[in-house]
């Protein structure tokens, strides 16, 4: 079933905190829910569909629905890491199109900063996971698995550290205008290259921040959205996939966006060249570069040249991206930062981004999420939205 213009994003909220030692994860979820519903002009009593992922405490959707006092007709707790919350928007639109619910609430929250989470500690994976006997003895950590992809891309296509650094420069140029961003200082290519090496070829400033916080979205039937006296954002198209080891045919130079992106563009009926603003998951600079290629904004292997010289900076480049500062500078809550990508895209489409980074007349935006590890297996989700 196509979701093209069958549902709208009516509410969006990003929690302002970046460190919350005094709050529980459930409390953060609830505060995000309240914020998104208030933005839409709705209440908890209007919600009949609820979506959350593995960041929700206890029994996930079961626990949070009870905590929020929701009376539901539809529930979804799909978890694909950082791409999960883009998938939730698509699944909410599908559920609404099928008549399963009318008002879907999507919440994310977490406290990784307060709990001391980093990308340089061994990953904790359930013992029954099939890859454990083969991969865990080597002690892979998150940044190592992205560094593998970066090194391979450099080897195959001549991508340089300087080109990757331009992605951080763009993010920091935008973050200076975000009062909530963790890193607001504008950096140069030289600053990135001078930062400490974390996992060759990725340096400290190639890596995202770790933050507490969260966000929430409200997806509704179009007629409900149009009655709320808020700018209407239509869901146009979506795609989702999982990229794994492919039976040993390992190729680290492409991401799942190569599969989820074309499906989203086909459903939306638009082309990459039509997109005016892009929110791209930025756990690391290489994550952005590979997804831009795989989404069709440039040819495979040309991502380095595409991002160089400020081409991602609003008002300067060809494709403004992550105008809130993204995961590289703003926040990365619950290790699932995909929801913030949708939130900033909604701001752009509503004309509510910071005036210094607002894309003039923004009517068509894309959000892209990746969850897991580029160096092994990950989920990917692409979402295309329009201002009505």
Coordinates of C-alpha atoms in Angstrom, one line a residue:
X1 CA 0.0 0.0 0.0
X2 CA 1.4 3.4 -1.0
X3 CA 1.7 6.0 1.8
X4 CA 2.0 9.0 -0.6
X5 CA 0.0 11.8 1.0
X6 CA -1.9 9.3 3.1
X7 CA -0.6 10.7 6.4
X8 CA 0.9 13.9 7.8
X9 CA 3.5 14.8 10.4
X10 CA 1.5 17.1 12.6
X11 CA 3.7 17.5 15.6
X12 CA 7.5 17.5 16.3
X13 CA 9.5 18.1 19.4
X14 CA 13.2 17.8 20.3
X15 CA 14.1 17.7 24.0
X16 CA 16.4 20.6 24.9
X17 CA 18.5 18.7 27.4
X18 CA 21.8 17.2 26.5
X19 CA 22.6 15.8 29.9
X20 CA 19.9 14.6 32.3
X21 CA 21.3 12.9 35.4
X22 CA 18.2 13.9 37.3
X23 CA 15.7 12.3 34.9
X24 CA 14.6 8.8 34.1
X25 CA 14.4 7.5 30.5
X26 CA 10.6 7.1 31.0
X27 CA 10.4 10.7 32.1
X28 CA 12.3 11.9 29.1
X29 CA 9.9 9.9 26.8
X30 CA 6.9 11.5 28.5
X31 CA 8.3 15.0 28.3
X32 CA 9.0 14.5 24.6
X33 CA 5.5 13.1 24.0
X34 CA 3.9 16.1 25.8
X35 CA 6.0 18.5 23.7
X36 CA 5.1 16.9 20.3
X37 CA 1.5 16.7 21.2
X38 CA 1.4 20.3 22.3
X39 CA 3.1 21.3 19.1
X40 CA 0.4 19.6 17.2
X41 CA -2.4 20.9 19.4
X42 CA -3.4 17.4 20.5
X43 CA -3.5 15.5 23.8
X44 CA -2.6 12.0 25.0
X45 CA -6.4 11.3 24.9
X46 CA -6.3 11.7 21.1
X47 CA -3.5 9.1 20.6
X48 CA -4.6 5.7 19.4
X49 CA -1.3 4.4 17.9
X50 CA 2.1 4.3 19.7
X51 CA 5.6 3.6 18.3
X52 CA 8.9 3.3 20.1
X53 CA 12.1 1.2 19.8
X54 CA 14.6 -0.5 22.2
X55 CA 15.4 2.8 23.9
X56 CA 12.1 2.6 25.8
X57 CA 12.5 1.2 29.3
X58 CA 11.1 -2.0 30.7
X59 CA 9.0 -3.9 28.2
X60 CA 9.3 -1.1 25.7
X61 CA 6.0 -0.1 24.2
X62 CA 4.1 -2.1 26.9
X63 CA 5.7 -0.2 29.7
X64 CA 5.7 3.2 28.0
X65 CA 2.0 3.0 26.9
X66 CA 1.0 2.2 30.4
X67 CA 3.3 5.0 31.8
X68 CA 1.7 7.5 29.5
X69 CA -1.8 6.2 30.1
X70 CA -2.5 5.5 26.4
X71 CA -5.6 3.7 25.1
X72 CA -4.4 2.2 21.9
X73 CA -5.6 0.4 18.8
X74 CA -2.1 0.0 17.2
X75 CA 1.4 -0.6 18.5
X76 CA 4.8 -1.0 16.8
X77 CA 8.2 -1.5 18.5
X78 CA 10.4 -2.1 15.5
X79 CA 14.0 -1.6 16.4
X80 CA 16.7 -1.1 13.7
X81 CA 18.9 1.2 15.8
X82 CA 19.4 4.7 14.4
X83 CA 17.1 4.1 11.4
X84 CA 14.2 2.8 13.6
X85 CA 12.4 6.1 14.0
X86 CA 12.3 6.9 10.3
X87 CA 10.8 3.4 9.9
X88 CA 8.3 4.3 12.6
X89 CA 7.1 7.3 10.6
X90 CA 6.6 5.1 7.6
X91 CA 4.9 2.4 9.6
X92 CA 2.6 5.0 11.3
X93 CA 1.7 6.3 7.8
X94 CA 0.9 2.8 6.7
X95 CA -1.2 2.1 9.7
X96 CA -3.1 5.3 9.2
X97 CA -3.7 4.5 5.5
X98 CA -5.1 1.1 6.5
X99 CA -7.4 2.6 9.2
X100 CA -5.5 1.0 12.1
X101 CA -5.2 4.3 13.9
X102 CA -5.8 8.0 13.5
X103 CA -3.2 9.7 15.6
X104 CA 0.2 8.0 16.0
X105 CA 2.7 9.1 18.7
X106 CA 6.4 8.2 18.2
X107 CA 8.8 8.8 21.1
X108 CA 12.5 8.4 21.6
X109 CA 14.6 9.1 24.7
X110 CA 17.8 8.0 26.4
X111 CA 20.6 8.9 28.8
X112 CA 23.8 7.5 27.2
X113 CA 25.9 10.6 28.3
X114 CA 24.8 10.3 31.9
X115 CA 25.4 6.5 31.8
X116 CA 28.9 6.9 30.4
X117 CA 28.3 5.4 26.9
X118 CA 31.0 5.8 24.3
X119 CA 31.9 4.6 20.9
X120 CA 35.2 3.3 22.0
X121 CA 34.1 0.5 24.3
X122 CA 33.5 -3.1 23.3
X123 CA 30.0 -3.7 22.0
X124 CA 27.6 -5.7 24.2
X125 CA 25.7 -8.1 22.0
X126 CA 23.2 -10.8 23.1
X127 CA 25.0 -14.1 23.4
X128 CA 22.5 -15.8 21.0
X129 CA 23.3 -13.4 18.2
X130 CA 24.7 -15.5 15.2
X131 CA 27.6 -13.2 14.6
X132 CA 29.0 -13.4 18.2
X133 CA 31.3 -16.4 17.8
X134 CA 32.9 -14.9 14.7
X135 CA 33.2 -11.2 15.4
X136 CA 33.2 -10.6 19.2
X137 CA 36.6 -12.4 19.8
X138 CA 38.2 -9.6 17.8
X139 CA 36.7 -6.9 20.1
X140 CA 35.1 -4.6 17.6
X141 CA 33.9 -1.3 18.8
X142 CA 31.6 1.2 17.1
X143 CA 34.2 3.6 15.8
X144 CA 36.4 0.7 14.5
X145 CA 33.6 -0.6 12.3
X146 CA 33.0 2.8 10.7
X147 CA 36.8 3.3 10.3
X148 CA 36.9 0.1 8.3
X149 CA 34.3 1.5 5.9
X150 CA 36.2 4.9 5.7
X151 CA 39.5 3.2 5.0
X152 CA 38.0 1.0 2.2
X153 CA 36.3 4.0 0.6
X154 CA 39.6 5.9 0.6
X155 CA 41.3 2.9 -0.9
X156 CA 38.8 2.4 -3.7
X157 CA 38.0 6.0 -4.6
X158 CA 40.8 8.2 -3.4
X159 CA 38.5 9.9 -0.8
X160 CA 40.6 12.1 1.5
X161 CA 40.5 13.0 5.2
X162 CA 40.2 16.7 4.0
X163 CA 37.0 15.9 2.1
X164 CA 35.5 14.1 5.1
X165 CA 36.5 17.1 7.3
X166 CA 34.2 19.3 5.2
X167 CA 31.2 17.4 6.5
X168 CA 32.1 18.4 10.1
X169 CA 32.8 22.0 8.9
X170 CA 29.3 22.2 7.5
X171 CA 27.7 20.7 10.6
X172 CA 29.6 23.2 12.9
X173 CA 28.7 26.1 10.7
X174 CA 25.0 25.3 11.3
X175 CA 25.4 24.4 15.0
X176 CA 26.6 27.8 15.9
X177 CA 23.0 29.0 15.5
X178 CA 21.5 26.3 17.7
X179 CA 21.5 27.3 21.3
X180 CA 21.0 23.7 22.4
X181 CA 23.8 22.2 20.4
X182 CA 26.6 20.5 22.4
X183 CA 29.3 21.9 20.1
X184 CA 28.7 25.4 18.8
X185 CA 32.2 26.5 17.8
X186 CA 32.7 26.6 14.0
X187 CA 35.7 24.5 13.0
X188 CA 37.9 24.4 9.9
X189 CA 39.2 21.6 7.9
X190 CA 42.6 22.2 9.6
X191 CA 40.9 21.9 13.0
X192 CA 39.4 18.5 12.1
X193 CA 42.7 17.2 10.7
X194 CA 44.5 18.3 13.9
X195 CA 42.1 16.6 16.2
X196 CA 43.3 13.3 17.9
X197 CA 43.2 10.1 15.8
X198 CA 40.6 7.8 17.3
X199 CA 40.5 4.9 14.8
X200 CA 42.5 5.4 11.6
X201 CA 41.4 7.2 9.4
X202 CA 38.7 8.8 11.7
X203 CA 39.7 11.5 14.1
X204 CA 37.9 12.9 17.1
X205 CA 36.0 15.6 15.1
X206 CA 34.9 12.9 12.6
X207 CA 32.8 11.4 15.4
X208 CA 29.4 12.3 16.7
X209 CA 28.7 13.6 20.2
X210 CA 27.1 11.4 22.9
X211 CA 24.1 13.1 24.5
X212 CA 21.1 12.5 26.7
X213 CA 17.7 13.7 25.5
X214 CA 15.2 12.6 22.9
X215 CA 12.4 13.6 20.6
X216 CA 8.9 12.8 19.5
X217 CA 6.7 13.0 16.4
X218 CA 2.9 12.9 15.9
X219 CA 1.6 11.5 12.6
X220 CA -2.1 11.8 11.8
X221 CA -4.7 11.4 9.1
X222 CA -4.5 14.3 6.6
X223 CA -7.9 15.7 7.6
X224 CA -6.8 15.9 11.2
X225 CA -3.6 17.6 10.3
X226 CA -5.3 20.2 8.2
X227 CA -7.7 21.1 11.1
X228 CA -4.9 21.8 13.5
X229 CA -3.9 25.2 12.2
X230 CA -0.2 24.2 11.8
X231 CA 1.8 23.9 8.6
X232 CA 1.0 20.6 7.0
X233 CA 3.8 18.2 6.2
X234 CA 2.9 15.3 4.0
X235 CA 4.7 11.9 4.0
X236 CA 5.5 11.3 0.4
X237 CA 7.6 8.2 0.3
X238 CA 9.6 5.8 2.4
X239 CA 12.0 2.9 2.0
X240 CA 13.6 0.5 4.5
X241 CA 16.1 -2.4 4.4
X242 CA 18.8 -4.3 6.3
X243 CA 22.3 -4.7 4.8
X244 CA 24.3 -7.5 6.3
X245 CA 27.3 -9.6 5.3
X246 CA 25.4 -10.9 2.2
X247 CA 26.7 -14.5 2.5
X248 CA 30.3 -13.4 2.5
X249 CA 30.0 -11.0 -0.5
X250 CA 31.2 -8.2 1.8
X251 CA 31.5 -4.7 0.2
X252 CA 32.1 -1.9 2.7
X253 CA 31.9 0.9 0.1
X254 CA 28.0 1.1 0.1
X255 CA 25.3 1.4 2.7
X256 CA 21.7 0.2 3.0
X257 CA 20.7 3.6 1.6
X258 CA 21.4 2.2 -1.8
X259 CA 18.4 0.0 -1.3
X260 CA 16.0 2.1 0.9
X261 CA 16.6 5.3 -1.1
X262 CA 15.4 4.3 -4.6
X263 CA 12.3 2.8 -3.0
X264 CA 11.5 6.1 -1.2
X265 CA 12.1 8.2 -4.4
X266 CA 9.9 5.9 -6.5
X267 CA 7.0 6.0 -4.0
X268 CA 7.4 9.8 -3.6
X269 CA 7.5 10.3 -7.4
X270 CA 10.5 12.6 -7.2
X271 CA 14.3 12.6 -8.0
X272 CA 17.3 13.3 -5.8
X273 CA 17.8 16.6 -7.8
X274 CA 14.4 17.7 -6.6
X275 CA 15.3 17.6 -2.9
X276 CA 15.9 21.0 -1.3
X277 CA 17.1 20.0 2.1
X278 CA 18.5 16.7 3.5
X279 CA 18.8 15.4 7.0
X280 CA 21.5 12.7 6.8
X281 CA 22.4 10.4 9.7
X282 CA 25.8 11.5 10.9
X283 CA 27.3 9.1 13.4
X284 CA 30.6 9.7 11.7
X285 CA 31.6 11.8 8.7
X286 CA 32.0 8.7 6.5
X287 CA 28.4 7.8 7.3
X288 CA 27.2 11.0 5.6
X289 CA 29.4 10.7 2.6
X290 CA 28.4 7.1 1.8
X291 CA 24.7 7.8 2.2
X292 CA 24.9 10.8 -0.1
X293 CA 26.3 8.7 -2.8
X294 CA 23.9 5.8 -2.2
X295 CA 20.9 8.1 -2.3
X296 CA 21.9 9.4 -5.7
X297 CA 23.0 12.9 -4.8
X298 CA 26.3 12.1 -6.6
X299 CA 27.8 9.1 -8.2
X300 CA 29.5 6.3 -6.2
X301 CA 33.1 7.4 -5.4
X302 CA 32.4 11.1 -6.0
X303 CA 31.1 11.8 -2.5
X304 CA 34.4 13.4 -1.5
X305 CA 34.2 16.0 -4.2
X306 CA 30.5 16.5 -3.6
X307 CA 30.9 17.5 0.1
X308 CA 34.1 19.6 -0.4
X309 CA 34.2 23.4 -0.4
X310 CA 31.1 23.9 1.7
X311 CA 28.5 22.2 -0.6
X312 CA 26.5 21.1 2.4
X313 CA 26.3 24.5 4.0
X314 CA 22.9 26.3 3.9
X315 CA 23.0 29.4 1.7
X316 CA 26.3 28.3 0.2
X317 CA 26.2 24.8 -1.1
X318 CA 24.1 22.7 -3.5
X319 CA 22.5 20.5 -0.8
X320 CA 22.0 22.0 2.7
X321 CA 22.2 19.3 5.3
X322 CA 21.7 18.9 9.1
X323 CA 20.9 22.5 9.8
X324 CA 20.6 21.9 13.5
X325 CA 24.2 20.7 13.7
X326 CA 23.2 17.0 13.5
X327 CA 24.8 14.2 15.5
X328 CA 28.3 15.7 14.8
X329 CA 27.6 18.8 16.8
X330 CA 24.0 19.0 18.1
X331 CA 23.0 15.8 19.8
X332 CA 22.8 12.0 19.4
X333 CA 20.3 10.8 22.0
X334 CA 19.8 7.2 23.0
X335 CA 22.3 6.1 20.3
X336 CA 19.4 6.3 17.9
X337 CA 19.6 9.8 16.5
X338 CA 17.2 9.2 13.5
X339 CA 14.3 11.0 15.0
X340 CA 16.1 14.3 15.2
X341 CA 16.7 14.0 11.4
X342 CA 12.9 13.9 10.8
X343 CA 12.4 16.8 13.4
X344 CA 14.8 19.1 11.6
X345 CA 13.3 18.3 8.2
X346 CA 9.9 19.2 9.6
X347 CA 11.3 22.5 10.8
X348 CA 12.7 23.2 7.4
X349 CA 9.4 22.4 5.6
X350 CA 7.4 24.5 8.1
X351 CA 9.8 27.4 7.7
X352 CA 10.7 27.2 11.4
X353 CA 14.4 26.4 11.2
X354 CA 16.8 29.1 12.5
X355 CA 16.7 32.1 10.1
X356 CA 20.4 31.8 9.4
X357 CA 20.0 28.2 8.1
X358 CA 16.4 28.2 6.8
X359 CA 16.3 27.0 3.2
X360 CA 14.2 29.6 1.3
X361 CA 10.9 28.2 0.1
X362 CA 11.8 24.7 1.3
X363 CA 9.0 22.4 0.0
X364 CA 10.7 19.0 -0.4
X365 CA 13.0 17.4 2.2
X366 CA 14.6 14.0 2.8
X367 CA 15.6 12.3 6.0
X368 CA 17.9 9.3 6.0
X369 CA 18.8 7.0 8.9
X370 CA 21.3 4.3 9.5
X371 CA 21.3 2.0 12.5
X372 CA 24.0 -0.5 13.4
X373 CA 27.5 -0.7 11.9
X374 CA 28.6 0.3 8.4
X375 CA 31.4 -2.2 8.8
X376 CA 29.1 -5.2 9.4
X377 CA 25.3 -5.0 9.4
X378 CA 22.9 -2.1 9.7
X379 CA 19.4 -1.0 9.1
X380 CA 18.6 1.9 6.7
X381 CA 15.5 4.0 6.2
X382 CA 14.7 6.8 3.9
X383 CA 11.8 9.3 4.3
X384 CA 10.7 11.9 1.9
X385 CA 8.3 14.7 3.0
X386 CA 6.7 17.8 1.4
X387 CA 5.1 21.0 2.6
X388 CA 1.5 21.0 1.5

